[in-house]
mmCIF file of C-alpha atoms in Angstrom:
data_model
loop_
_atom_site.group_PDB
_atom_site.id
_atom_site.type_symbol
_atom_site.label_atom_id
_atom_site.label_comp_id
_atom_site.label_asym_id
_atom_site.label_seq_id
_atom_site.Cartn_x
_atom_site.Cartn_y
_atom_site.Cartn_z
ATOM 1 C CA UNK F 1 49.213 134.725 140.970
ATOM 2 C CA UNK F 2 51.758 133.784 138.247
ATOM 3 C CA UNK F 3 52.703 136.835 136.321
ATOM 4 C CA UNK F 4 53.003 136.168 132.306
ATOM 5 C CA UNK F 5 55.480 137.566 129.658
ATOM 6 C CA UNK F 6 55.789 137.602 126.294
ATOM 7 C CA UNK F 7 59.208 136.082 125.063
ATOM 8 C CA UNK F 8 61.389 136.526 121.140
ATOM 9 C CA UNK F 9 63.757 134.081 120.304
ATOM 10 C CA UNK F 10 65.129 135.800 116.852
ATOM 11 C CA UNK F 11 67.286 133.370 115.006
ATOM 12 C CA UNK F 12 68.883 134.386 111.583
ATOM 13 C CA UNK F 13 66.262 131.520 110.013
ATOM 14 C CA UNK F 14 63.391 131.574 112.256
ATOM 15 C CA UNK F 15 61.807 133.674 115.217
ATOM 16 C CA UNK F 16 60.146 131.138 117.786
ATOM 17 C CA UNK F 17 57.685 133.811 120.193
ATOM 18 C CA UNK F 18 55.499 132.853 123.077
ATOM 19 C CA UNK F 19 53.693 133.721 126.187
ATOM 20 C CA UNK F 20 55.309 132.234 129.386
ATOM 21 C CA UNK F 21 54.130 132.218 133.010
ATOM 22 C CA UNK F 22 56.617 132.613 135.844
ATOM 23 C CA UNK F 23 57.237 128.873 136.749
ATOM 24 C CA UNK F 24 58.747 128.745 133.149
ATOM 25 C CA UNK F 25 55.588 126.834 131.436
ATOM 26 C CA UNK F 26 54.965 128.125 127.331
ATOM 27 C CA UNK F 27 51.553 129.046 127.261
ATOM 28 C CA UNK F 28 51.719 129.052 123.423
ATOM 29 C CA UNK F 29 54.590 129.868 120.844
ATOM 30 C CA UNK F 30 54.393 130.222 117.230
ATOM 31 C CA UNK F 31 57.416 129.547 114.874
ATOM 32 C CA UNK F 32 57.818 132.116 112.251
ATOM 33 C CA UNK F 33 60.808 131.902 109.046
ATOM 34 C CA UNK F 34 62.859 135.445 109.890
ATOM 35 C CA UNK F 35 63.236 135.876 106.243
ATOM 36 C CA UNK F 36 66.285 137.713 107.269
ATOM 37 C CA UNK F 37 67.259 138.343 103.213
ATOM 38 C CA UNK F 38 64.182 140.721 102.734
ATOM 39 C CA UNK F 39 66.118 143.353 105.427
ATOM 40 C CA UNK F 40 65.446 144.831 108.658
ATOM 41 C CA UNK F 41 61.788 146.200 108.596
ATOM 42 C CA UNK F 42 60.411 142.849 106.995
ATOM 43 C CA UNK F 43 62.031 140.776 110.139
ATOM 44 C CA UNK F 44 60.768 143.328 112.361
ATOM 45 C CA UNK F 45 57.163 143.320 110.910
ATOM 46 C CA UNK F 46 57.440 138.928 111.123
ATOM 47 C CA UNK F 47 58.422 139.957 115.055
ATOM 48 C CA UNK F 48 55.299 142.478 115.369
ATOM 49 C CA UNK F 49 53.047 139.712 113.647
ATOM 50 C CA UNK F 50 54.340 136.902 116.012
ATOM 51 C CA UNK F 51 53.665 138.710 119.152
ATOM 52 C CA UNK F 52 50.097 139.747 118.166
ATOM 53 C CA UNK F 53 49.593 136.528 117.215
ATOM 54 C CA UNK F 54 50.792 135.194 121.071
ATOM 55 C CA UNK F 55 48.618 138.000 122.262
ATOM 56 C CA UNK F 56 45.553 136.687 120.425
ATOM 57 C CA UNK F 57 45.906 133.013 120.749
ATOM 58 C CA UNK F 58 46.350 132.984 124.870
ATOM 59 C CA UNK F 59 43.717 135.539 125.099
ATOM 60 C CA UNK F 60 45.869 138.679 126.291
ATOM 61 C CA UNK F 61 45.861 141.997 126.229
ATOM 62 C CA UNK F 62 49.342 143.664 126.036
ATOM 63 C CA UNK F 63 48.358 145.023 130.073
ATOM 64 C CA UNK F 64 48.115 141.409 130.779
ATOM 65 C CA UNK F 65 51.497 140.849 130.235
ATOM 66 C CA UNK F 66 54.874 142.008 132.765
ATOM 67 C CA UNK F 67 56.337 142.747 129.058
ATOM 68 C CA UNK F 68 58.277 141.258 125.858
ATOM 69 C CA UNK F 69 61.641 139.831 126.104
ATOM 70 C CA UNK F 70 64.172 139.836 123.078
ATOM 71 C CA UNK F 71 66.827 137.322 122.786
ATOM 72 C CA UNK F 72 68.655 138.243 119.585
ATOM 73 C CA UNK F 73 71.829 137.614 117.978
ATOM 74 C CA UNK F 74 75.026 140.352 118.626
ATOM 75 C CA UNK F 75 76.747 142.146 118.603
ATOM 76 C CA UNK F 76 73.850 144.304 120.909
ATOM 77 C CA UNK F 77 73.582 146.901 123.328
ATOM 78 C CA UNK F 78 71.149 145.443 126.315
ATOM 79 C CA UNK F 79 70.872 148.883 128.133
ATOM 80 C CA UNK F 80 69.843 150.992 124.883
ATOM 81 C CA UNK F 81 68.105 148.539 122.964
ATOM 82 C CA UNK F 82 70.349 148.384 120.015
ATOM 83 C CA UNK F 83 71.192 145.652 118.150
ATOM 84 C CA UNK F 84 74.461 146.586 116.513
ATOM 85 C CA UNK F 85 75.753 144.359 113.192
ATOM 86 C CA UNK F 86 74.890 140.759 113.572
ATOM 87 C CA UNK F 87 76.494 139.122 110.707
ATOM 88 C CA UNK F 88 73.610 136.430 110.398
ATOM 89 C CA UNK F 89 70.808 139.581 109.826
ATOM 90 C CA UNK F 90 71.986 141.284 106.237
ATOM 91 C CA UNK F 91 71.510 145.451 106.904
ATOM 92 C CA UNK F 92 71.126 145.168 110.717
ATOM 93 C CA UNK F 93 73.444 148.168 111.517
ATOM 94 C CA UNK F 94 72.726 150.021 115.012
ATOM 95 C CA UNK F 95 68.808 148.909 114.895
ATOM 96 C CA UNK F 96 66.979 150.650 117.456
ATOM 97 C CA UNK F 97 64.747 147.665 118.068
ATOM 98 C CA UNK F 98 63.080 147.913 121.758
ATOM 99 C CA UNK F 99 62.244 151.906 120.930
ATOM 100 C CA UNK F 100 60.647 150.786 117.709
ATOM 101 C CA UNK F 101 58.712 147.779 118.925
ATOM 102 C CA UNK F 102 57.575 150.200 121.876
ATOM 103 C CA UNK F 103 56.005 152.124 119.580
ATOM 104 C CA UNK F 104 53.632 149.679 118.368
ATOM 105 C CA UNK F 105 53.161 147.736 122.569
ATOM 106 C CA UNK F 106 53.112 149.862 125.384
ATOM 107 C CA UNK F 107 54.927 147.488 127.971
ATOM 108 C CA UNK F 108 58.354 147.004 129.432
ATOM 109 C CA UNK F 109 60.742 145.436 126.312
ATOM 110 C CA UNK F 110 64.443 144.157 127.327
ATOM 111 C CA UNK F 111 66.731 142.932 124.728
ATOM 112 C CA UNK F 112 69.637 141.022 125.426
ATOM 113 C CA UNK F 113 72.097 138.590 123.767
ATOM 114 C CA UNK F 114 70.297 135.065 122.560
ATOM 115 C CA UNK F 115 73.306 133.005 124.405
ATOM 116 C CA UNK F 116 72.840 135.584 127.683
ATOM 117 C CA UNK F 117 69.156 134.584 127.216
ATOM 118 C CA UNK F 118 69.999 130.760 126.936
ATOM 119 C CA UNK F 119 72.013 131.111 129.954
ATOM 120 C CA UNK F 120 69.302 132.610 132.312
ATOM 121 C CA UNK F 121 66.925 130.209 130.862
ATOM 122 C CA UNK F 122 68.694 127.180 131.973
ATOM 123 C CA UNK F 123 69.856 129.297 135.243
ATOM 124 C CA UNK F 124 66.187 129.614 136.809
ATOM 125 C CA UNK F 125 64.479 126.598 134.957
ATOM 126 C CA UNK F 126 67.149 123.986 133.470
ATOM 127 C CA UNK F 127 70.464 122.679 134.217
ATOM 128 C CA UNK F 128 71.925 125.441 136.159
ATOM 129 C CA UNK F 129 69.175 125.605 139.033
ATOM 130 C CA UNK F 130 70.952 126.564 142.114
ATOM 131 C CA UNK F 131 74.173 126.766 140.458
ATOM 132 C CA UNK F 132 75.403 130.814 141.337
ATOM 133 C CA UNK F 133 78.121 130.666 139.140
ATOM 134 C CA UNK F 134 77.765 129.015 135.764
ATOM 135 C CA UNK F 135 78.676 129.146 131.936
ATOM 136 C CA UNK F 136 76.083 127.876 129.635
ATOM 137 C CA UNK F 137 77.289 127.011 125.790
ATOM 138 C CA UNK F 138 75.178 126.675 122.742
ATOM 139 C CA UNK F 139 77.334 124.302 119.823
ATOM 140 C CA UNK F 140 75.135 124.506 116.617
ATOM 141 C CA UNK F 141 76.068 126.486 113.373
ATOM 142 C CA UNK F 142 78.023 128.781 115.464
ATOM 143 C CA UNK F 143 79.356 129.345 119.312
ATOM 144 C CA UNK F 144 77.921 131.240 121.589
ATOM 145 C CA UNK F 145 77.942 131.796 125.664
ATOM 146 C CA UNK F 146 76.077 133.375 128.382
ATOM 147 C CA UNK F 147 77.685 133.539 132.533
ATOM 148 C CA UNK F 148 75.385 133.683 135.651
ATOM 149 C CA UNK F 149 78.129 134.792 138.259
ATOM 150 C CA UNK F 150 77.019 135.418 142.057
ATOM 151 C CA UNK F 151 73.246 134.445 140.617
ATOM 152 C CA UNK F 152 73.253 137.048 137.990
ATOM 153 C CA UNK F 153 73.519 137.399 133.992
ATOM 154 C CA UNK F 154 76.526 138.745 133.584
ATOM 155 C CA UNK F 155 76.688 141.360 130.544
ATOM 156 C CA UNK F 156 79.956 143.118 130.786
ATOM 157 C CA UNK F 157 80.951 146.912 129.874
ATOM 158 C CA UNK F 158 78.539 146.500 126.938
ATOM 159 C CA UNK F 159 76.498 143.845 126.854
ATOM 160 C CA UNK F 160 78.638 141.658 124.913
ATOM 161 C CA UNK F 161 80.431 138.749 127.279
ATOM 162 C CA UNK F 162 80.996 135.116 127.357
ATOM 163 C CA UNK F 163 81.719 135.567 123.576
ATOM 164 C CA UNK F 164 83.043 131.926 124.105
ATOM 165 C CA UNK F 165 83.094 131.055 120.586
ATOM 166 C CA UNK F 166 85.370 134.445 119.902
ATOM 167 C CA UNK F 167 88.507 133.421 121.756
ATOM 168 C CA UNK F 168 91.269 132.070 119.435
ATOM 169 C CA UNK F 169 92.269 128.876 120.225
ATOM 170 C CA UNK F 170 94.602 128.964 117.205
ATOM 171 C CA UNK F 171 96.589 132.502 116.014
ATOM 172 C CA UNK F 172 97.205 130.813 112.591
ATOM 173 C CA UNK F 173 94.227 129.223 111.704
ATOM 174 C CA UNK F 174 91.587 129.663 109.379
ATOM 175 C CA UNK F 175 88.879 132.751 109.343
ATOM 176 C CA UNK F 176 85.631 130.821 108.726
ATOM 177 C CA UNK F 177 84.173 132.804 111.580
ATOM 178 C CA UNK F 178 82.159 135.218 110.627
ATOM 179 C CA UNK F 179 83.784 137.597 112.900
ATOM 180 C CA UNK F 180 86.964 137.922 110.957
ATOM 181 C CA UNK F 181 89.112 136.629 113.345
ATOM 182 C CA UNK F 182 91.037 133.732 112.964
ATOM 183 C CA UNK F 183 91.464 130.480 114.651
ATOM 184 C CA UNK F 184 88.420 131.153 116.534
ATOM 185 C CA UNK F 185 86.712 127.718 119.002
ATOM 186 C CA UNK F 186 83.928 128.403 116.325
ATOM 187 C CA UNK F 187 85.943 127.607 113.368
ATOM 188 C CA UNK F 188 87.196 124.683 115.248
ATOM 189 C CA UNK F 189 83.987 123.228 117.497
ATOM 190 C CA UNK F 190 80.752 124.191 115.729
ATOM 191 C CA UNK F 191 78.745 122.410 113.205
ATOM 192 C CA UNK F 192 79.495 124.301 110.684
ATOM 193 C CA UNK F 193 83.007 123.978 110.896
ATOM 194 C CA UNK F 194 82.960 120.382 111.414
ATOM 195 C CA UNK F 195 81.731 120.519 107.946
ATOM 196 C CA UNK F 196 84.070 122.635 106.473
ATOM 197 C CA UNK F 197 87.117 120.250 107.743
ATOM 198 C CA UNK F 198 84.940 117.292 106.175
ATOM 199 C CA UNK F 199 84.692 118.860 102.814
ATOM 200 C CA UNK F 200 88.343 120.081 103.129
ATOM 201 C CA UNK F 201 89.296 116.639 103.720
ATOM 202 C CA UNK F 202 87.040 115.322 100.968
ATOM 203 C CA UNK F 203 87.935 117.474 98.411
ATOM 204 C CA UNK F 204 92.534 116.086 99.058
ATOM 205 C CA UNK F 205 90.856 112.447 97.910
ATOM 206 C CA UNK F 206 90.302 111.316 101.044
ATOM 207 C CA UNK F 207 88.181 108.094 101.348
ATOM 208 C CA UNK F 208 85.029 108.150 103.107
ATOM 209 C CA UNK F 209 81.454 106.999 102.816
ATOM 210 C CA UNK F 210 80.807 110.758 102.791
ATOM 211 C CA UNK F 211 81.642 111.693 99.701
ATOM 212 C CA UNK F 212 78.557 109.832 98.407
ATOM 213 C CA UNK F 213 76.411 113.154 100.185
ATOM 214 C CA UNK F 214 76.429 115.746 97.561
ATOM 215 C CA UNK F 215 78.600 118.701 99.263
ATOM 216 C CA UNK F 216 76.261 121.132 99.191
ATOM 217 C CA UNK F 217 73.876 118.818 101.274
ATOM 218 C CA UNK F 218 76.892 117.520 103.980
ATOM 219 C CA UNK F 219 75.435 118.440 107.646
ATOM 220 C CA UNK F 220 77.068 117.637 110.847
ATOM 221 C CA UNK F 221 74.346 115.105 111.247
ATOM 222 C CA UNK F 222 75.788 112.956 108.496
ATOM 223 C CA UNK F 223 79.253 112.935 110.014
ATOM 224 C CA UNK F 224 78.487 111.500 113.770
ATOM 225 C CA UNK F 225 76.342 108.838 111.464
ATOM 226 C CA UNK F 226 79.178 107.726 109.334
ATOM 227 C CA UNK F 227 81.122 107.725 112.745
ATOM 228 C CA UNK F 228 78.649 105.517 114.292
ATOM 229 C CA UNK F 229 79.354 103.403 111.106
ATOM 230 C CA UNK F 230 82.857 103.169 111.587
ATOM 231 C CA UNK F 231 84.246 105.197 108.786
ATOM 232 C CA UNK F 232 87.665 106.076 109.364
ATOM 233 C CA UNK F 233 87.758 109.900 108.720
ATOM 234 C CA UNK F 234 84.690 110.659 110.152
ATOM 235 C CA UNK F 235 85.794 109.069 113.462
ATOM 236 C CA UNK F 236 88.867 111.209 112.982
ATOM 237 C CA UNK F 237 86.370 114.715 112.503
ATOM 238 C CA UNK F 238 84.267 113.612 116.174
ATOM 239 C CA UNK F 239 87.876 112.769 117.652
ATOM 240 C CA UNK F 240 89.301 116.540 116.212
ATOM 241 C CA UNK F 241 85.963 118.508 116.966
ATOM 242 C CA UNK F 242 85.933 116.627 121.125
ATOM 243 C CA UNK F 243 89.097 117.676 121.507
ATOM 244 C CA UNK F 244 88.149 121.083 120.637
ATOM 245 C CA UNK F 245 84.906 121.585 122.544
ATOM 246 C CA UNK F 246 87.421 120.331 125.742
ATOM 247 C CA UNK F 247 89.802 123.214 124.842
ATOM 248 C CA UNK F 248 87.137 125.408 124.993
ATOM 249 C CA UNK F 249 85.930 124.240 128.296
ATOM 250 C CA UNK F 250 89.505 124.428 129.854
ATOM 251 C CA UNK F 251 89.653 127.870 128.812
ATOM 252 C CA UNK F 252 86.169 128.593 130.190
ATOM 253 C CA UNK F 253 87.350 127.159 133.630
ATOM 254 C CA UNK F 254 90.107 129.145 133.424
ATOM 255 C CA UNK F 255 88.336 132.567 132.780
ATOM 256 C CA UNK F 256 85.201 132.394 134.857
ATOM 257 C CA UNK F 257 85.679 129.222 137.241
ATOM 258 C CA UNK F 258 82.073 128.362 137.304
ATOM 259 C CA UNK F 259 80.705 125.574 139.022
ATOM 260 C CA UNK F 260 79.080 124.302 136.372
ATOM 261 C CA UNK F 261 79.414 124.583 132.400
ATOM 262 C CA UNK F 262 76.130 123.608 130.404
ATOM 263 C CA UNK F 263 76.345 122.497 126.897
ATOM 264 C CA UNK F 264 73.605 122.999 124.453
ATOM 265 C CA UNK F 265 72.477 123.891 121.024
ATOM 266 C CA UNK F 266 72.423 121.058 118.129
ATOM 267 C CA UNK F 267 75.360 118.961 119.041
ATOM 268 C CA UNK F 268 74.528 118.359 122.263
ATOM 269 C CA UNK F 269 72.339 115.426 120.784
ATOM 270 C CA UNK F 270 75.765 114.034 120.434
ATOM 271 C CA UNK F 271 76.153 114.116 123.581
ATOM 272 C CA UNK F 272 76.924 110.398 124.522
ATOM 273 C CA UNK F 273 79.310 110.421 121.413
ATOM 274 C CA UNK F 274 80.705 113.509 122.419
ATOM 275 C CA UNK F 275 81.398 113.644 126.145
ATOM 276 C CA UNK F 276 83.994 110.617 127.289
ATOM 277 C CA UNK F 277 85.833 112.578 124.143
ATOM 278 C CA UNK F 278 85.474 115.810 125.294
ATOM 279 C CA UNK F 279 86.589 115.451 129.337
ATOM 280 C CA UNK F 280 89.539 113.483 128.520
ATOM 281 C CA UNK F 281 90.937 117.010 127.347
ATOM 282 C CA UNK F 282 89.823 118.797 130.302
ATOM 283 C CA UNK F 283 91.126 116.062 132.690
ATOM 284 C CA UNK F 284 94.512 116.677 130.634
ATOM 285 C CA UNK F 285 94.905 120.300 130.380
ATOM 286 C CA UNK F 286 92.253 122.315 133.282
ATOM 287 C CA UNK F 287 93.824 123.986 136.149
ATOM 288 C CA UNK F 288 93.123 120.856 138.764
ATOM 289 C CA UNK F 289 91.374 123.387 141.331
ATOM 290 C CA UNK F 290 88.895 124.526 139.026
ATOM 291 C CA UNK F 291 88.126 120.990 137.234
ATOM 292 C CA UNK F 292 87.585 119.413 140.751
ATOM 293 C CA UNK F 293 85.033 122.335 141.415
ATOM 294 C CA UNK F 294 83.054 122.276 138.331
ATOM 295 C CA UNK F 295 80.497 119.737 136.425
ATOM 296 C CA UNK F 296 80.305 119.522 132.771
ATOM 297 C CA UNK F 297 76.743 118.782 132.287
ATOM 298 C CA UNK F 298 73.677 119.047 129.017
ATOM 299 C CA UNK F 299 71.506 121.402 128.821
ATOM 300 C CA UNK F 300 67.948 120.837 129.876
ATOM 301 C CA UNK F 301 65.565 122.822 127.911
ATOM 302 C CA UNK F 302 66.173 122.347 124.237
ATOM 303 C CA UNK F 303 64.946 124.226 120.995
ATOM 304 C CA UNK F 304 62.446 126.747 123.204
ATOM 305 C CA UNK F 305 65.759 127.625 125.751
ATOM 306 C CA UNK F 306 65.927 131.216 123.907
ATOM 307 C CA UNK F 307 62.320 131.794 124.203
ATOM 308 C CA UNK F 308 62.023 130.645 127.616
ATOM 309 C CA UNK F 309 65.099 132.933 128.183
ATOM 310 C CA UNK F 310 63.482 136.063 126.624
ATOM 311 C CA UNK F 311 60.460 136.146 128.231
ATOM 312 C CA UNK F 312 62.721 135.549 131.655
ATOM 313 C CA UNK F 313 64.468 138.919 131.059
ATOM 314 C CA UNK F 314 61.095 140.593 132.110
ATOM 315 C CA UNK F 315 60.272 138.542 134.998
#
């Protein structure tokens, strides 16, 4: 008999819950805004609403289920339930979330790292089956990571590794992050900093069939379709932000020499513009040993990867 869980994918726009069986099918999800602006107990009560609303709609009683999952952004402490300061929820400081959602369902909770999540998502049901060692990446607004070494998550000391987006790829360069740091891969490789170099470049009188998009409406989107149009500068953003995305990966070969590294979140739609781009750095600058060794591959699962890897934490 498959065994069922209840799985929360909470995103600082929207929390995606479901029920999922063991073989990794949704049962049913719901898509709720996170309304993250209106503080902690209003996203919490959206959370609490969601669930019940899984429970109700599949026909389950909270005994029914092995328990909820909790994929949510960190910084987060898996082992007490805590989620810590995640700059995308406003007021999230040292949350106690799995005690308080135990309060109102009595069933096993687990809370981990949305990335973490990702990554033993695509481990069991996605890209990564049968890999033992592998790094999974999500490229959207920000960076984030998640490593299954010797077939397991791996956490760290505190439940906050493969922070791939975190590692400075460039000591003098600009703190868009919202970490603080600068020169981070995510002020280099994400979406929203591909934007950011666009409007930079935009703003010195650059020309470009982009400056016809009001600025406050630019998305990544527009940029890999001006590309595909031939426009010079934003051919010259996809060239910058490949190159980055291979830096990353030579770094990621470097510190976890996985077999596999899995690229997902929203510019891995790009993929085919992306990837000749991207492995032309790694061919130039990996260790040889651990490029021969390891695949560079896309993720498998899509937008439901975080749910599918929150309800995976329980089962």
């Amino acid at each position: 008999m498959k065994k069922l869980a209840c799985g929360v994918d909470l995103g600082g726009t929207k929390i995606n819950t479901g029920i999922m069986d063991s073989d990794g099918n949704i049962l049913y999800n719901v898509k709720v805004p996170t309304e993250a602006d209106k503080g902690p107990q209003h996203v919490i009560n959206n959370i609490k609403k969601s669930i019940i609303d899984s429970l109700k709609n599949t026909k389950l009683e909270i005994d029914q289920i092995a328990g909820i999952g909790i994929g949510a952004p960190g910084p987060l402490n898996a082992d007490s339930g805590v989620v810590e300061c995640p700059p995308n929820l406003p007021g999230w400081i040292d949350i106690h979330l799995v005690d308080i959602l135990k309060q109102e369902f009595n069933t096993e909770i687990k809370l981990n790292n949305d990335a973490n999540a990702a990554a033993l998502a695509e481990h069991l049901f996605g890209a990564g089956q049968g890999i033992d060692d592998m790094v999974y990446v999500t490229v959207s607004t920000g960076i984030g990571g998640g490593a299954i070494i010797g077939g397991k998550l791996y956490n760290g000391a505190n439940s906050n590794a493969a922070e791939i987006g975190h590692h400075s790829i460039n000591f003098d360069g600009p703190r868009w992050c919202n970490c603080g740091n600068p020169g981070c891969l995510e002020s280099y490789a994400s979406g929203t900093s591909l934007v950011k170099f666009a409007k930079k470049y935009i703003e010195s009188g650059r020309n470009t069939i982009l400056k016809n998009i009001p600025m406050d409406e630019l998305k990544a989107e527009n940029i890999f379709d001006a590309a595909k149009s031939g426009d010079e500068l934003a051919l010259k953003l996809i060239e910058n932000e490949a190159f980055y995305l291979g830096v990353g990966i030579v770094n990621i070969m470097a510190f976890y020499n996985p077999k596999r590294i899995i690229i997902g979140g929203g510019l891995s739609s790009q993929w085919d513009v992306l990837y000749d781009k991207m492995m032309k750095t790694v061919k130039d600058r990996a260790l040889k040993p651990n490029r021969e060794i390891c695949d560079v591959v896309k993720a498998k699962l899509g937008g439901d990867v975080g749910l599918i890897g929150a309800a995976a934490l329980v089962l």
